[in-house]
Short mmCIF file of C-alpha atoms and ligand atoms in Angstrom, two decimals:
data_model
loop_
_atom_site.label_atom_id
_atom_site.label_comp_id
_atom_site.label_asym_id
_atom_site.label_seq_id
_atom_site.Cartn_x
_atom_site.Cartn_y
_atom_site.Cartn_z
CA MET A 1 13.18 -8.82 29.88
CA LYS A 2 15.83 -11.32 29.14
CA LEU A 3 15.71 -13.87 26.49
CA ASN A 4 16.13 -17.58 27.39
CA PRO A 5 19.65 -18.86 26.71
CA SER A 6 19.49 -20.75 23.15
CA GLY A 7 22.27 -20.24 20.93
CA THR A 8 22.35 -16.89 19.20
CA HIS A 9 19.04 -14.98 18.74
CA ARG A 10 17.80 -13.74 15.29
CA CYS A 11 17.37 -10.46 16.84
CA LEU A 12 21.11 -10.02 17.62
CA TYR A 13 21.36 -9.89 13.78
CA GLY A 14 18.71 -7.31 13.15
CA HIS A 15 15.41 -9.25 13.13
CA SER A 16 12.49 -8.00 15.06
CA TRP A 17 10.43 -10.85 16.21
CA ILE A 18 10.58 -12.66 19.72
CA PHE A 19 8.43 -15.84 19.94
CA ASP A 20 6.53 -16.42 23.26
CA ASN A 21 8.66 -19.41 24.07
CA GLU A 22 11.94 -17.44 23.76
CA PHE A 23 11.63 -15.73 27.20
CA LYS A 24 9.72 -15.83 30.59
CA LYS A 25 6.73 -13.96 30.22
CA PRO A 26 6.51 -11.25 33.05
CA ASP A 27 3.25 -10.96 35.08
CA ASP A 28 3.40 -7.20 35.44
CA LEU A 29 3.53 -6.16 31.72
CA ASP A 30 0.32 -4.93 30.17
CA PRO A 31 -0.84 -6.16 26.69
CA GLY A 32 0.62 -3.66 24.19
CA ALA A 33 3.03 -2.28 26.68
CA GLU A 34 6.68 -1.36 25.51
CA VAL A 35 9.57 -3.43 26.95
CA ASP A 36 13.34 -3.58 27.16
CA VAL A 37 14.81 -6.67 25.59
CA ALA A 38 18.03 -7.96 26.64
CA ASP A 39 20.04 -11.35 25.67
CA ALA A 40 20.48 -14.08 28.19
CA ARG A 41 23.64 -12.35 29.65
CA GLY A 42 21.80 -9.02 30.29
CA ARG A 43 22.99 -7.15 27.40
CA PHE A 44 20.66 -4.62 25.92
CA ILE A 45 19.21 -5.63 22.40
CA GLY A 46 16.38 -3.29 21.83
CA ARG A 47 12.78 -2.15 22.70
CA GLY A 48 9.72 -3.80 21.54
CA TYR A 49 6.06 -3.93 22.19
CA PHE A 50 4.52 -6.96 23.99
CA ASN A 51 1.15 -9.04 23.29
CA PRO A 52 0.95 -12.26 25.43
CA ALA A 53 -1.80 -13.36 23.08
CA SER A 54 0.35 -13.54 20.15
CA LYS A 55 3.00 -16.26 19.13
CA ILE A 56 5.03 -13.12 18.13
CA ALA A 57 5.12 -11.96 21.75
CA ILE A 58 7.44 -9.03 21.22
CA ARG A 59 8.20 -7.09 18.04
CA LEU A 60 11.30 -4.71 18.31
CA PHE A 61 10.85 -1.32 16.88
CA THR A 62 14.14 0.26 17.90
CA ARG A 63 17.91 -0.66 18.80
CA SER A 64 18.07 2.46 20.95
CA SER A 65 17.43 2.49 24.52
CA ARG A 66 15.72 5.80 24.69
CA ALA A 67 13.13 5.65 21.86
CA THR A 68 9.52 5.19 22.76
CA LEU A 69 6.26 5.10 20.56
CA THR A 70 5.56 8.69 20.62
CA THR A 71 3.86 10.58 17.64
CA ASP A 72 7.59 11.92 17.20
CA PHE A 73 8.79 8.59 16.93
CA PHE A 74 6.12 7.61 14.32
CA MET A 75 7.01 10.78 12.20
CA LYS A 76 10.67 10.06 12.19
CA ARG A 77 10.08 6.39 10.79
CA ILE A 78 7.59 7.65 8.35
CA VAL A 79 10.07 10.45 7.15
CA GLN A 80 12.85 7.81 6.80
CA ALA A 81 10.69 5.64 5.01
CA ARG A 82 9.90 8.50 2.65
CA ASP A 83 13.44 9.66 2.11
CA ALA A 84 14.31 6.00 1.27
CA ARG A 85 11.90 5.84 -1.31
CA LYS A 86 13.01 9.11 -3.10
CA SER A 87 15.79 7.14 -5.19
CA PHE A 88 13.11 5.12 -6.98
CA LEU A 89 9.58 6.65 -7.09
CA PRO A 90 8.33 10.18 -7.90
CA GLU A 91 6.62 11.36 -4.71
CA ASP A 92 3.38 12.05 -6.13
CA GLU A 93 2.68 8.53 -7.64
CA PRO A 94 0.79 5.74 -5.83
CA ARG A 95 3.18 3.85 -3.58
CA ARG A 96 3.57 2.10 -0.20
CA ILE A 97 4.69 4.66 2.06
CA VAL A 98 5.17 2.40 5.32
CA PHE A 99 5.58 -1.33 5.01
CA SER A 100 5.75 -2.88 8.55
CA GLU A 101 9.09 -4.66 9.28
CA GLY A 102 10.57 -3.36 6.04
CA ASP A 103 10.49 0.04 7.42
CA ARG A 104 10.81 -0.88 11.22
CA LEU A 105 7.54 -0.13 12.07
CA PRO A 106 6.21 -3.59 12.67
CA GLY A 107 2.44 -3.93 12.29
CA VAL A 108 1.88 -0.82 10.29
CA VAL A 109 1.14 -0.57 6.41
CA ALA A 110 0.30 2.49 4.63
CA ASP A 111 -0.44 3.14 0.96
CA MET A 112 -0.71 6.66 -0.66
CA TYR A 113 -3.22 7.09 -3.56
CA GLY A 114 -3.20 10.46 -4.63
CA SER A 115 -4.26 12.54 -1.73
CA ALA A 116 -5.58 9.68 0.37
CA ILE A 117 -3.90 7.19 2.59
CA VAL A 118 -5.04 3.91 3.20
CA VAL A 119 -3.61 2.09 6.55
CA GLN A 120 -3.52 -1.42 7.76
CA ILE A 121 -2.98 -1.84 11.52
CA LEU A 122 -2.02 -5.38 12.14
CA THR A 123 -0.93 -5.75 15.80
CA LEU A 124 -2.26 -4.90 19.16
CA GLY A 125 0.92 -2.94 20.12
CA MET A 126 0.07 -0.52 16.87
CA ASP A 127 -3.64 -0.85 17.44
CA LEU A 128 -3.42 0.99 20.93
CA ARG A 129 -1.53 3.76 19.04
CA ARG A 130 -3.71 4.29 16.29
CA GLU A 131 -4.01 8.07 17.04
CA ARG A 132 -0.45 8.60 17.19
CA ILE A 133 0.08 6.91 13.72
CA VAL A 134 -2.42 8.88 12.13
CA GLU A 135 -1.32 12.18 13.96
CA ALA A 136 2.13 11.50 12.50
CA LEU A 137 0.92 10.47 8.75
CA MET A 138 -1.12 13.92 8.84
CA SER A 139 2.23 15.78 9.77
CA VAL A 140 4.35 14.17 7.17
CA TYR A 141 1.93 13.87 4.32
CA ALA A 142 -1.04 16.17 5.12
CA PRO A 143 -3.43 13.88 2.96
CA ASP A 144 -7.23 14.83 2.63
CA ALA A 145 -8.47 11.41 3.90
CA ILE A 146 -6.98 8.63 5.93
CA TYR A 147 -8.94 5.25 5.58
CA GLU A 148 -8.35 2.21 7.53
CA ARG A 149 -8.55 -1.28 6.02
CA SER A 150 -7.68 -3.55 8.97
CA ASP A 151 -10.17 -6.20 7.68
CA VAL A 152 -7.46 -8.83 7.55
CA THR A 153 -7.74 -12.48 9.10
CA SER A 154 -4.05 -12.28 10.58
CA ARG A 155 -5.42 -9.70 13.33
CA SER A 156 -7.09 -12.62 15.04
CA ARG A 157 -3.66 -13.84 15.89
CA GLU A 158 -3.30 -10.82 17.83
CA GLY A 159 -6.47 -11.14 19.57
CA LEU A 160 -7.98 -8.25 17.46
CA PRO A 161 -11.30 -8.05 15.55
CA GLU A 162 -11.23 -6.96 11.80
CA ARG A 163 -12.09 -3.25 11.20
CA LYS A 164 -12.37 -0.72 8.54
CA GLY A 165 -13.61 2.87 8.22
CA ASP A 166 -12.63 6.62 7.67
CA LEU A 167 -10.10 7.83 10.31
CA ILE A 168 -9.55 11.36 8.91
CA GLY A 169 -11.90 12.82 6.31
CA SER A 170 -14.02 10.88 3.79
CA ILE A 171 -12.23 8.58 1.37
CA PRO A 172 -13.87 8.37 -2.21
CA GLU A 173 -15.30 4.97 -3.53
CA ARG A 174 -13.20 5.21 -6.61
CA ILE A 175 -9.84 6.96 -7.02
CA GLU A 176 -8.20 7.55 -10.60
CA LEU A 177 -4.41 7.28 -10.59
CA SER A 178 -1.58 6.56 -12.93
CA THR A 179 1.79 4.70 -12.55
CA ASP A 180 4.37 4.92 -15.58
CA GLY A 181 1.85 6.44 -17.80
CA VAL A 182 -0.74 3.75 -17.43
CA ARG A 183 -3.97 4.92 -15.84
CA PHE A 184 -6.09 2.95 -13.47
CA ALA A 185 -8.75 3.08 -10.79
CA VAL A 186 -8.66 1.87 -7.37
CA HIS A 187 -11.57 1.15 -4.81
CA PRO A 188 -9.99 1.66 -1.31
CA LYS A 189 -13.18 0.50 0.63
CA THR A 190 -13.85 -2.64 -1.19
CA GLY A 191 -10.76 -3.77 -3.39
CA HIS A 192 -8.23 -6.22 -2.49
CA LYS A 193 -5.83 -5.30 0.40
CA THR A 194 -5.63 -1.39 0.31
CA GLY A 195 -7.22 -1.44 -3.28
CA CYS A 196 -4.15 -2.29 -5.39
CA TYR A 197 -1.23 -4.60 -5.59
CA LEU A 198 1.41 -1.89 -5.55
CA ASP A 199 4.14 -4.41 -5.12
CA GLN A 200 4.06 -5.63 -8.69
CA ARG A 201 4.70 -2.33 -10.08
CA PHE A 202 8.26 -2.73 -11.00
CA ASN A 203 7.53 -6.28 -12.29
CA ARG A 204 4.58 -4.77 -14.56
CA ARG A 205 6.93 -2.17 -15.98
CA ARG A 206 9.65 -4.86 -16.91
CA PHE A 207 6.80 -6.98 -18.45
CA ALA A 208 5.69 -4.18 -20.77
CA GLU A 209 9.28 -3.96 -22.14
CA PHE A 210 8.50 -7.24 -23.82
CA ALA A 211 5.09 -6.83 -24.89
CA ALA A 212 5.58 -4.69 -28.33
CA GLY A 213 3.89 -6.48 -30.98
CA GLY A 214 3.14 -9.64 -29.03
CA ARG A 215 0.15 -11.60 -27.97
CA VAL A 216 -0.03 -11.34 -24.21
CA LEU A 217 -1.78 -13.40 -21.39
CA ASP A 218 -2.51 -12.02 -18.06
CA ALA A 219 -3.69 -14.92 -15.79
CA PHE A 220 -4.95 -14.26 -12.27
CA ALA A 221 -5.59 -10.71 -13.59
CA TYR A 222 -7.50 -8.79 -10.91
CA GLN A 223 -7.56 -5.28 -12.03
CA GLY A 224 -5.68 -6.55 -15.30
CA LEU A 225 -2.61 -4.12 -14.57
CA PHE A 226 -0.10 -6.42 -16.29
CA GLY A 227 -2.12 -6.82 -19.48
CA VAL A 228 -3.04 -2.96 -19.40
CA TYR A 229 0.47 -2.32 -18.96
CA ALA A 230 1.23 -4.67 -21.97
CA GLY A 231 -1.50 -3.15 -23.98
CA CYS A 232 -0.23 0.52 -23.42
CA ALA A 233 3.27 -0.90 -24.55
CA GLY A 234 1.77 -2.00 -27.94
CA ALA A 235 1.01 -5.65 -27.53
CA SER A 236 -0.98 -6.75 -30.51
CA GLU A 237 -3.67 -8.62 -28.36
CA VAL A 238 -4.13 -9.21 -24.71
CA LEU A 239 -6.09 -11.94 -23.01
CA ALA A 240 -6.86 -11.78 -19.20
CA ILE A 241 -8.27 -14.58 -17.06
CA GLU A 242 -9.98 -13.61 -13.81
CA SER A 243 -12.51 -15.39 -11.59
CA SER A 244 -14.13 -12.85 -9.77
CA ASP A 245 -16.91 -10.57 -11.07
CA GLU A 246 -15.84 -7.46 -9.22
CA ALA A 247 -12.29 -7.69 -10.47
CA CYS A 248 -13.58 -8.07 -14.07
CA ARG A 249 -15.41 -4.94 -13.67
CA GLU A 250 -12.45 -3.21 -12.41
CA LEU A 251 -10.28 -4.70 -15.30
CA LYS A 252 -12.73 -3.66 -17.87
CA ASP A 253 -12.77 -0.01 -16.49
CA ASN A 254 -8.85 0.06 -16.57
CA ALA A 255 -8.72 -1.24 -19.97
CA ASP A 256 -11.12 1.48 -21.15
CA LEU A 257 -9.19 4.32 -19.22
CA ASN A 258 -6.38 3.49 -21.46
CA GLY A 259 -8.46 2.78 -24.52
CA ARG A 260 -6.68 -0.59 -25.04
CA PRO A 261 -9.09 -3.41 -25.53
CA VAL A 262 -8.54 -6.56 -23.43
CA GLU A 263 -10.29 -9.84 -24.15
CA LEU A 264 -11.45 -10.86 -20.82
CA MET A 265 -12.45 -14.57 -19.84
CA ARG A 266 -14.18 -14.80 -16.48
CA ALA A 267 -12.97 -18.29 -15.58
CA ASN A 268 -10.74 -20.46 -13.60
CA VAL A 269 -7.21 -20.17 -14.58
CA PHE A 270 -6.47 -24.00 -13.84
CA ASP A 271 -9.17 -24.96 -16.48
CA THR A 272 -8.57 -22.15 -18.80
CA LEU A 273 -4.89 -22.88 -19.47
CA LYS A 274 -5.67 -26.36 -20.34
CA LEU A 275 -8.46 -25.30 -22.74
CA LEU A 276 -6.16 -22.65 -24.48
CA GLU A 277 -3.61 -25.30 -24.92
CA SER A 278 -6.05 -27.65 -26.47
CA GLU A 279 -7.42 -24.67 -28.97
CA GLY A 280 -3.76 -24.34 -29.93
CA ARG A 281 -3.42 -20.69 -28.77
CA ARG A 282 0.06 -19.63 -28.23
CA PHE A 283 1.20 -16.27 -26.26
CA ASP A 284 4.58 -14.39 -26.61
CA LEU A 285 4.31 -13.08 -23.14
CA ILE A 286 2.51 -14.44 -20.09
CA SER A 287 1.91 -13.33 -16.55
CA LEU A 288 0.94 -15.76 -13.90
CA ASP A 289 0.13 -14.03 -10.69
CA PRO A 290 -1.65 -16.26 -8.37
CA PRO A 291 -3.19 -15.47 -4.87
CA SER A 292 -1.18 -16.88 -1.98
CA PHE A 293 -1.73 -20.63 -2.14
CA THR A 294 -0.30 -21.29 1.38
CA LYS A 295 -1.76 -19.50 4.31
CA SER A 296 0.16 -21.94 6.71
CA ILE A 297 3.34 -23.83 6.39
CA GLY A 298 1.38 -27.27 6.84
CA ALA A 299 -0.21 -26.21 3.34
CA SER A 300 3.12 -25.69 1.46
CA SER A 301 3.22 -29.09 -0.18
CA ASN A 302 -0.39 -28.26 -2.05
CA ALA A 303 1.09 -24.85 -2.77
CA LYS A 304 3.96 -26.55 -4.61
CA ARG A 305 1.66 -28.77 -6.68
CA GLY A 306 -0.38 -25.76 -7.49
CA TYR A 307 2.55 -23.46 -8.74
CA LYS A 308 3.86 -26.64 -10.64
CA GLU A 309 0.52 -27.19 -12.25
CA ILE A 310 -0.18 -23.52 -13.46
CA ASN A 311 3.44 -23.06 -14.68
CA LEU A 312 3.61 -26.34 -16.53
CA ARG A 313 0.36 -25.24 -18.38
CA ALA A 314 1.83 -21.73 -18.91
CA MET A 315 5.07 -22.92 -20.16
CA ARG A 316 3.24 -25.13 -22.81
CA LEU A 317 1.39 -21.94 -24.25
CA LEU A 318 4.43 -19.93 -24.76
CA SER A 319 5.29 -19.20 -28.37
CA GLU A 320 9.20 -20.05 -29.47
CA HIS A 321 11.12 -17.46 -27.49
CA GLY A 322 8.02 -16.56 -25.50
CA ILE A 323 8.63 -15.15 -21.89
CA LEU A 324 6.80 -15.97 -18.75
CA PHE A 325 6.63 -13.65 -15.63
CA THR A 326 5.70 -15.96 -12.91
CA SER A 327 5.05 -14.80 -9.48
CA SER A 328 4.67 -16.19 -5.90
CA CYS A 329 3.36 -13.79 -3.05
CA SER A 330 3.35 -16.32 -0.21
CA PHE A 331 6.01 -15.81 2.18
CA HIS A 332 5.61 -19.49 3.33
CA THR A 333 7.02 -20.47 -0.22
CA ASP A 334 10.62 -19.24 0.03
CA ARG A 335 12.74 -18.91 -3.15
CA GLU A 336 14.46 -22.17 -3.34
CA SER A 337 11.00 -24.10 -3.24
CA PHE A 338 9.46 -21.77 -5.75
CA ILE A 339 12.40 -22.37 -8.05
CA ASP A 340 12.05 -26.10 -7.43
CA SER A 341 8.39 -26.12 -8.51
CA LEU A 342 9.41 -24.12 -11.49
CA SER A 343 12.20 -26.68 -12.47
CA GLU A 344 9.71 -29.48 -12.09
CA ALA A 345 7.18 -27.60 -14.27
CA ALA A 346 9.87 -27.02 -16.86
CA CYS A 347 10.81 -30.72 -17.19
CA ASP A 348 7.18 -32.06 -17.44
CA SER A 349 6.36 -29.37 -19.90
CA ARG A 350 8.91 -30.64 -22.23
CA ARG A 351 9.94 -27.15 -23.14
CA ILE A 352 13.54 -25.74 -22.71
CA MET A 353 13.30 -23.04 -20.35
CA GLN A 354 15.93 -20.39 -19.64
CA LEU A 355 15.91 -18.35 -16.31
CA ILE A 356 16.23 -14.66 -17.48
CA GLU A 357 15.71 -12.81 -14.03
CA LEU A 358 14.64 -13.32 -10.36
CA ARG A 359 12.93 -10.43 -9.05
CA SER A 360 11.21 -9.18 -6.00
CA ALA A 361 8.55 -6.63 -4.70
CA SER A 362 8.98 -2.91 -5.81
CA PRO A 363 11.25 -1.07 -3.50
CA ASP A 364 8.42 0.80 -1.65
CA HIS A 365 7.99 -2.83 -0.12
CA PRO A 366 11.52 -3.09 1.31
CA VAL A 367 13.06 -6.57 1.51
CA ARG A 368 15.15 -6.15 4.68
CA MET A 369 18.18 -8.72 4.35
CA GLU A 370 18.16 -9.37 8.14
CA VAL A 371 14.29 -9.97 8.05
CA PRO A 372 13.67 -12.90 5.52
CA GLU A 373 9.84 -12.69 5.94
CA THR A 374 10.06 -9.39 4.20
CA ASP A 375 11.06 -11.17 0.99
CA TYR A 376 7.47 -12.75 0.35
CA LEU A 377 7.01 -11.62 -3.43
CA LYS A 378 9.15 -13.76 -6.02
CA CYS A 379 8.78 -13.02 -9.81
CA ALA A 380 10.92 -15.33 -12.23
CA VAL A 381 11.14 -14.31 -15.74
CA LEU A 382 11.76 -17.35 -17.87
CA GLN A 383 12.31 -17.88 -21.84
CA ALA A 384 11.30 -20.66 -23.81
CA ARG A 385 14.13 -21.75 -25.86
CA GLU A 386 14.45 -24.01 -29.04
N1 SAH B 1 -2.22 -9.70 -11.20
C1 SAH B 1 -2.94 -8.99 -10.46
C2 SAH B 1 -2.96 -9.42 -9.04
C3 SAH B 1 -3.44 -10.70 -8.82
S1 SAH B 1 -4.20 -11.29 -7.30
C4 SAH B 1 -2.33 -7.48 -10.21
O1 SAH B 1 -1.19 -7.37 -10.97
O2 SAH B 1 -2.66 -6.65 -9.68
C5 SAH B 1 -4.85 -12.74 -7.63
C6 SAH B 1 -6.39 -12.81 -8.48
O3 SAH B 1 -6.53 -13.93 -8.82
C7 SAH B 1 -7.57 -12.16 -7.58
O4 SAH B 1 -8.19 -11.15 -8.38
C8 SAH B 1 -8.37 -13.51 -7.51
O5 SAH B 1 -9.83 -13.06 -7.85
C9 SAH B 1 -7.87 -14.14 -8.86
N2 SAH B 1 -8.11 -15.71 -8.73
C10 SAH B 1 -7.92 -16.59 -7.68
N3 SAH B 1 -7.94 -17.76 -8.06
C11 SAH B 1 -8.38 -17.85 -9.28
C12 SAH B 1 -8.55 -18.85 -10.13
N4 SAH B 1 -8.42 -20.21 -9.81
N5 SAH B 1 -8.96 -18.64 -11.35
C13 SAH B 1 -8.93 -17.34 -12.05
N6 SAH B 1 -8.66 -16.21 -10.96
C14 SAH B 1 -8.21 -16.56 -9.84
#
């Protein structure tokens, strides 16, 4: 299969996506089939899998002309992903063990919680090879259970229904875990994503370094892990804001597991930040970790307004020298426009704000320089100055 002539294709620089208008669709290729991809002059680029129903019609999984999606191939990639993480994370702690394009297994995500693995299969090409993926995960990690959480709307873009259920063994409803000495529980069958936002782990750890003795606000708290990390690091008080009942129950459970009280407001962050300001409450450390405001590029100006609004409110709540950890997990909002929203928020807040750090997802969610879409999580650390 040859790409249309059109300048220099991103895949020559290591990207793995080929859109449906970038080549002539062959008639004889089955949905999900493997395909060799060459540039317009016929030079081999790599091998991918094909889905005529998807806008991303081919995803490359290798640059080798010999590799195919066998169980051995999946094992090789899973071992490469495991070995790359050894420098950053102890092997027995909860972590993402496969991150799709970030680990050159496009369409497969897997998280390890104790002796259980939760997988998400996001594309047709990988859906058809579920058994091999499971076999490979079993060979490398020998978990007690593998559970599938492919209940994600993005599967419809691949022509696939949502699905969830046990693939190996029977996963518990609740699994107790710890990271960095902080205890928490995940509910793999019902929680967000696979049960937990592991991507914020290093940011929570850094957050906790500023917490001792301070008043802490954890907004968009979900299971409360920013707040609980801060509580364990000696915060004098922790207030969490979260709108979902179920998340609030999990949050309370996590606060109890660590014996750290958290004041909990089940409320809308947008309204509550205003209210806290009018009540004169101030915080030394704030986390703002909203859900993705943009599901599509079309909505990105709304997203920008949303980010600006909450950040402006949060900046006004900072004490003198207070620190704000502000995150955006939408890959449609790139770093530049996120920083733009923060600059506008800083101007309007009438606070002097210093940018201290720009952070990313934890390294078990590899950001590949050649694939900008893997850089979805931005976390800026700002300090209020006199
Ligand atoms: N900070 C969390 C992850 C947050 S995910 C962590 O470290 O794990 C975003 C959370 O915001 C979800 O739990 C969602 O229920 C909550 N949420 C979404 N919109 C909200 C709103 N307007 N007000 C309060 N909470 C909201």
